[in-house]
XYZ file of C-alpha atoms in Angstrom:
394
model
C 25.369 4.657 -18.930
C 22.009 2.868 -18.730
C 21.837 0.633 -15.647
C 21.218 -3.064 -16.204
C 19.572 -5.685 -14.065
C 20.395 -9.376 -14.079
C 16.936 -10.589 -13.109
C 14.928 -11.334 -16.293
C 11.486 -9.773 -16.418
C 8.613 -11.796 -17.804
C 6.867 -10.721 -20.994
C 3.781 -9.930 -18.916
C 5.654 -7.557 -16.596
C 7.347 -5.805 -19.511
C 4.005 -5.353 -21.274
C 2.229 -4.067 -18.151
C 5.100 -1.665 -17.419
C 4.873 -0.276 -20.950
C 1.120 0.219 -20.548
C 1.627 1.998 -17.213
C 3.964 4.711 -18.457
C 2.494 8.117 -17.679
C 1.790 10.223 -19.566
C 1.008 7.613 -22.198
C 2.758 9.351 -25.063
C 4.145 8.144 -28.393
C 7.167 6.529 -26.740
C 4.907 4.625 -24.350
C 2.696 3.521 -27.246
C 5.761 2.252 -29.116
C 6.866 0.318 -26.011
C 3.455 -1.376 -25.818
C 3.654 -2.430 -29.448
C 7.181 -3.699 -28.953
C 6.272 -5.893 -25.961
C 2.873 -7.150 -27.113
C 4.384 -9.866 -29.300
C 5.890 -11.522 -26.230
C 2.516 -12.352 -24.695
C 1.659 -16.027 -25.141
C -1.013 -16.499 -22.464
C -3.496 -13.658 -22.110
C -5.104 -15.226 -19.030
C -1.769 -15.043 -17.216
C -1.538 -11.405 -18.250
C -5.050 -10.694 -16.993
C -4.198 -12.240 -13.616
C -1.051 -10.105 -13.436
C -3.015 -6.922 -14.202
C -5.395 -7.744 -11.371
C -2.615 -8.630 -8.942
C -0.836 -5.349 -9.601
C -4.173 -3.449 -9.628
C -3.410 -1.583 -12.832
C -6.306 -2.651 -15.053
C -7.262 0.980 -15.723
C -3.797 1.848 -17.018
C -3.524 -1.254 -19.183
C -6.985 -0.801 -20.685
C -6.250 2.859 -21.398
C -3.138 1.778 -23.290
C -4.587 -1.132 -25.309
C -8.167 -0.126 -26.107
C -7.119 0.786 -29.660
C -4.440 -1.912 -30.111
C -5.269 -4.368 -32.904
C -2.979 -7.122 -31.599
C -5.014 -7.649 -28.421
C -7.582 -10.497 -28.305
C -11.152 -9.126 -28.049
C -11.883 -11.367 -25.033
C -8.944 -9.899 -23.096
C -9.906 -6.354 -24.030
C -13.533 -6.938 -22.998
C -12.585 -8.398 -19.614
C -10.067 -5.655 -18.936
C -12.635 -3.022 -19.866
C -15.057 -4.545 -17.385
C -12.389 -4.464 -14.645
C -11.416 -0.884 -15.497
C -15.010 0.367 -15.490
C -15.709 -1.337 -12.180
C -12.609 0.272 -10.675
C -13.594 3.677 -12.081
C -17.056 3.526 -10.520
C -15.559 2.520 -7.183
C -12.936 5.283 -7.395
C -15.616 7.938 -7.825
C -17.572 6.483 -4.916
C -14.388 6.579 -2.825
C -13.804 10.230 -3.710
C -17.324 11.155 -2.654
C -16.901 9.176 0.559
C -13.556 10.809 1.336
C -15.147 14.247 1.210
C -18.042 13.045 3.376
C -15.658 11.647 5.981
C -13.462 14.757 6.138
C -16.516 17.004 6.397
C -17.840 14.949 9.313
C -14.454 14.990 11.035
C -14.071 18.765 10.695
C -17.589 19.313 12.024
C -16.500 17.416 15.129
C -13.187 19.181 15.595
C -10.945 16.417 14.218
C -8.231 17.346 11.734
C -7.501 14.590 9.227
C -5.175 14.136 6.260
C -6.294 11.900 3.394
C -3.412 10.436 1.419
C -3.059 7.818 -1.337
C -6.405 6.761 -2.853
C -8.486 9.470 -4.583
C -6.263 12.357 -3.440
C -3.128 10.778 -4.911
C -4.978 9.809 -8.089
C -6.046 13.399 -8.668
C -2.572 14.775 -7.975
C -0.690 12.233 -10.094
C -3.062 11.747 -13.046
C -5.497 14.653 -12.958
C -8.391 12.201 -12.806
C -9.989 9.834 -10.323
C -10.986 6.937 -12.532
C -7.710 5.358 -13.649
C -6.140 4.460 -10.290
C -7.400 1.475 -8.281
C -7.412 1.640 -4.470
C -8.971 -0.799 -2.058
C -9.192 1.514 0.938
C -9.182 5.134 2.048
C -6.092 6.151 4.032
C -6.670 8.773 6.681
C -4.219 10.205 9.231
C -5.207 11.744 12.552
C -3.255 12.516 15.696
C -2.938 9.735 18.260
C -4.953 11.839 20.709
C -7.852 11.963 18.227
C -7.997 8.202 17.542
C -10.810 7.374 20.038
C -12.940 10.256 18.740
C -12.173 9.389 15.108
C -13.258 5.779 15.638
C -16.465 7.006 17.237
C -17.186 9.508 14.442
C -16.525 6.869 11.812
C -19.102 4.786 13.630
C -21.576 7.628 12.959
C -20.912 6.937 9.256
C -21.476 3.176 9.713
C -17.802 2.145 9.842
C -16.883 -0.596 12.299
C -13.732 -2.378 13.412
C -14.277 -6.007 12.466
C -14.685 -8.198 15.549
C -14.727 -5.310 18.022
C -17.467 -4.714 20.575
C -19.100 -1.291 20.546
C -18.902 1.163 22.121
C -15.110 0.887 21.853
C -13.516 0.770 25.277
C -10.487 2.944 26.141
C -8.402 -0.178 26.859
C -8.751 -1.266 23.195
C -7.749 2.160 21.872
C -4.743 2.167 24.197
C -3.698 -1.315 23.056
C -4.014 -0.354 19.392
C -1.932 2.776 19.942
C 0.810 0.727 21.631
C 0.992 -2.097 19.103
C -0.162 -0.709 15.760
C 0.017 2.420 13.665
C -3.339 1.914 11.912
C -6.631 0.030 12.001
C -9.136 -0.874 9.292
C -12.819 -0.022 9.601
C -15.491 -1.424 7.288
C -18.853 -0.124 6.129
C -21.871 -2.120 4.878
C -21.285 -0.496 1.471
C -17.931 -2.343 1.281
C -15.924 0.793 1.801
C -12.773 0.459 3.897
C -11.119 3.212 5.881
C -7.555 2.664 7.042
C -7.235 4.971 10.033
C -3.593 5.915 10.731
C -2.112 7.732 13.697
C 1.478 7.157 12.557
C 2.805 6.845 9.015
C 5.249 4.129 10.072
C 4.720 1.117 12.322
C 8.327 1.190 13.571
C 9.725 4.023 15.731
C 13.137 3.924 14.034
C 11.717 4.673 10.606
C 10.895 8.218 9.496
C 11.215 9.388 13.108
C 8.672 11.992 14.122
C 7.620 12.666 10.519
C 4.063 13.354 11.685
C 5.174 16.310 13.844
C 5.857 18.679 10.958
C 3.894 17.449 7.958
C 3.286 19.715 4.990
C -0.242 19.621 3.570
C -2.189 20.841 0.565
C -5.800 20.880 -0.602
C -6.805 18.763 -3.576
C -10.124 18.930 -5.414
C -11.736 15.536 -6.001
C -13.734 16.326 -9.105
C -17.286 17.484 -8.404
C -17.312 15.974 -4.920
C -15.347 18.673 -3.102
C -11.822 19.025 -1.783
C -9.834 17.382 1.019
C -6.538 17.911 2.801
C -3.669 15.677 1.729
C 0.095 15.517 2.202
C 2.308 18.127 0.598
C 4.383 16.919 -2.333
C 7.638 16.483 -0.396
C 6.183 14.484 2.490
C 4.013 12.528 0.079
C 7.099 11.603 -1.953
C 9.019 10.511 1.139
C 6.103 8.466 2.443
C 5.329 6.774 -0.884
C 8.958 5.751 -1.384
C 9.288 4.353 2.127
C 5.888 2.634 1.964
C 6.702 0.987 -1.361
C 10.160 -0.104 -0.207
C 8.745 -1.729 2.934
C 6.294 -3.653 0.741
C 9.088 -4.665 -1.675
C 7.193 -2.726 -4.398
C 5.285 -5.994 -4.906
C 2.427 -4.223 -6.693
C 3.339 -2.156 -9.733
C 0.617 0.375 -8.855
C 2.891 1.818 -6.139
C 5.722 2.424 -8.581
C 3.352 3.809 -11.197
C 2.260 6.503 -8.730
C 5.753 7.761 -7.879
C 6.846 7.542 -11.525
C 3.842 9.525 -12.779
C 3.811 12.170 -10.086
C 7.524 12.676 -9.584
C 10.160 10.800 -11.593
C 8.592 11.439 -15.010
C 8.919 15.204 -14.480
C 12.686 15.449 -14.709
C 15.576 16.454 -12.492
C 14.266 19.948 -11.705
C 11.386 18.314 -9.812
C 13.080 15.203 -8.457
C 16.425 16.657 -7.282
C 14.998 18.614 -4.304
C 12.686 15.711 -3.483
C 15.587 13.264 -3.437
C 17.515 15.587 -1.137
C 14.507 15.839 1.180
C 14.206 12.049 1.224
C 17.852 11.736 2.285
C 17.356 14.391 4.969
C 14.298 12.589 6.346
C 15.910 9.126 6.424
C 14.334 7.708 3.267
C 17.189 8.263 0.832
C 17.807 4.594 0.092
C 14.100 3.941 -0.523
C 13.896 6.950 -2.858
C 16.989 5.891 -4.816
C 15.617 2.358 -5.135
C 12.319 3.760 -6.409
C 14.148 5.978 -8.897
C 16.109 3.024 -10.298
C 13.035 0.772 -10.515
C 11.015 3.478 -12.271
C 13.829 3.917 -14.779
C 14.060 0.183 -15.465
C 10.318 -0.310 -15.790
C 8.952 3.009 -17.092
C 11.980 4.617 -18.789
C 12.076 7.634 -16.463
C 15.501 9.299 -16.016
C 18.143 7.102 -14.388
C 19.779 7.893 -11.029
C 23.054 9.783 -11.270
C 24.801 6.927 -9.462
C 23.728 3.451 -8.395
C 25.331 2.116 -5.199
C 25.664 -1.665 -4.979
C 23.138 -1.903 -2.154
C 20.546 -0.005 -4.199
C 21.094 -2.374 -7.125
C 20.736 -5.428 -4.857
C 17.556 -4.145 -3.238
C 16.130 -3.345 -6.657
C 16.839 -6.899 -7.820
C 14.930 -8.168 -4.793
C 12.004 -5.878 -5.609
C 11.918 -7.087 -9.220
C 11.615 -10.665 -7.958
C 8.735 -9.640 -5.724
C 7.052 -7.818 -8.607
C 7.261 -10.973 -10.699
C 6.066 -13.408 -8.048
C 5.043 -12.042 -4.626
C 5.456 -14.444 -1.756
C 2.511 -16.528 -0.654
C 2.250 -17.790 2.889
C -0.549 -19.967 4.178
C 0.856 -21.422 7.407
C 2.252 -19.756 10.506
C 5.712 -21.186 9.731
C 5.611 -19.707 6.231
C 4.611 -16.393 7.767
C 7.550 -16.547 10.199
C 10.018 -17.407 7.430
C 8.603 -14.647 5.227
C 8.952 -11.996 7.904
C 12.460 -13.139 8.857
C 13.565 -12.886 5.230
C 11.779 -9.587 4.879
C 13.603 -8.182 7.886
C 16.986 -9.205 6.449
C 16.232 -7.169 3.327
C 14.349 -4.271 4.820
C 16.752 -3.574 7.699
C 18.774 -1.596 5.164
C 16.027 1.039 5.051
C 16.512 1.787 8.759
C 19.262 3.899 10.312
C 20.715 0.759 11.940
C 19.857 -2.894 12.601
C 18.695 -2.162 16.154
C 16.158 0.363 14.868
C 15.068 -2.211 12.274
C 13.952 -4.518 15.089
C 10.938 -2.226 15.256
C 9.789 -3.884 12.028
C 9.303 -7.126 13.970
C 7.301 -5.460 16.746
C 4.044 -5.694 14.862
C 4.506 -9.450 14.358
C 4.807 -10.224 18.076
C 1.094 -9.665 18.442
C -1.937 -10.518 16.348
C -4.408 -7.763 15.578
C -7.290 -10.190 16.028
C -5.972 -11.021 19.519
C -5.748 -7.327 20.420
C -9.330 -6.724 19.266
C -10.718 -9.862 20.951
C -8.675 -9.461 24.147
C -7.689 -5.821 24.717
C -5.179 -5.774 27.568
C -3.644 -2.980 29.594
C 0.056 -2.283 29.157
C 1.064 -4.332 32.199
C -0.273 -7.485 30.508
C 1.273 -6.943 27.054
C 3.664 -9.865 27.625
C 0.694 -12.212 27.240
C 0.104 -11.388 23.569
C 3.169 -13.241 22.167
C 2.356 -16.266 24.362
C -1.262 -16.361 23.216
C -0.539 -15.870 19.533
C 0.266 -19.483 18.579
C -2.582 -21.246 20.453
C -5.121 -18.679 19.301
C -3.866 -19.019 15.711
C -4.306 -22.800 15.934
C -7.839 -22.383 17.272
C -8.739 -20.014 14.425
C -7.248 -22.402 11.857
C -9.232 -25.357 13.203
C -12.452 -23.331 13.283
C -11.851 -22.116 9.722
C -11.383 -25.701 8.484
C -14.540 -26.815 10.242
C -16.452 -23.936 8.694
C -15.105 -24.844 5.246
C -16.186 -28.474 5.611
C -19.681 -27.423 6.641
C -20.117 -25.249 3.560
């Protein structure tokens, strides 16, 4: 029996989902034609494509469709071409970074971004990624930050050379840090795949890997299919699948390939503590992209999928600290189900007790960690006031 959902999807979401089916075969083409008549405001649709970061998929699906306004097609083509150019630049940069790391004795794993695009779609240009995700061991973080500095990547707001006290504080309070280059490239340096100790415990200790060729640029090491599947499902679940691009990836690479591929992956996800996230992803991919349905749908999976559909339609916005607090409290109530128990789920709140900007501006030793939660509110108020003053001046 085909599972149903009570939350109504907008015409825009239905159309985008039809365009994002992969491979884009005759059935996908028919779905696009069936949903295109429901679009009444093409500007709303364009905004949705950009929010979900799927312009390449949508343009690929509609470039020959006669029912699409020329203005929409032209703007989407521009977005898709821009994303394609950036994707190729990212692939080249990924190879450059891994080469530099290996030359300096640092083993790194590059996941999502260009590596995932090549694995899932056999091409670099169609998938849009804002940053390059790179995993190293915690012991290699100081050296990795320094070697990324050789390539002109910097932690925003940090003073160089990076002091050991800052690296130690980052390792205690975060699982990743962003570094930026003058060329507007972003590297997200990870030393753990999860920011909470109760989630995917010790997954980094026995990761499977594989090599993937990034077109003419070279090859890099990425996660093996099983660990990549587990990570992508858990990552998407903990972000409420708010961007369709995350679901498109798992649908294209895994769920579209049938039970012979997905059955062992689903079992591995259950064994590694991500079974609920994987089942939720399987149901959402079926509802949105017509991939095979789960064999059974527990009530909790259905409820969590309804929540994700709401987030896909209208992701939360939060502009004030109170809105941020309410958002994270509500998020914890939903996402605690992805943890082995509610106590372990408290790890999800750990990252919100401190502000990354406070850690970078005021790196403290472990004995002074209790100061970070106390300083967060006054420092946030100071930043807000300064931002308003800067806005008035401009």
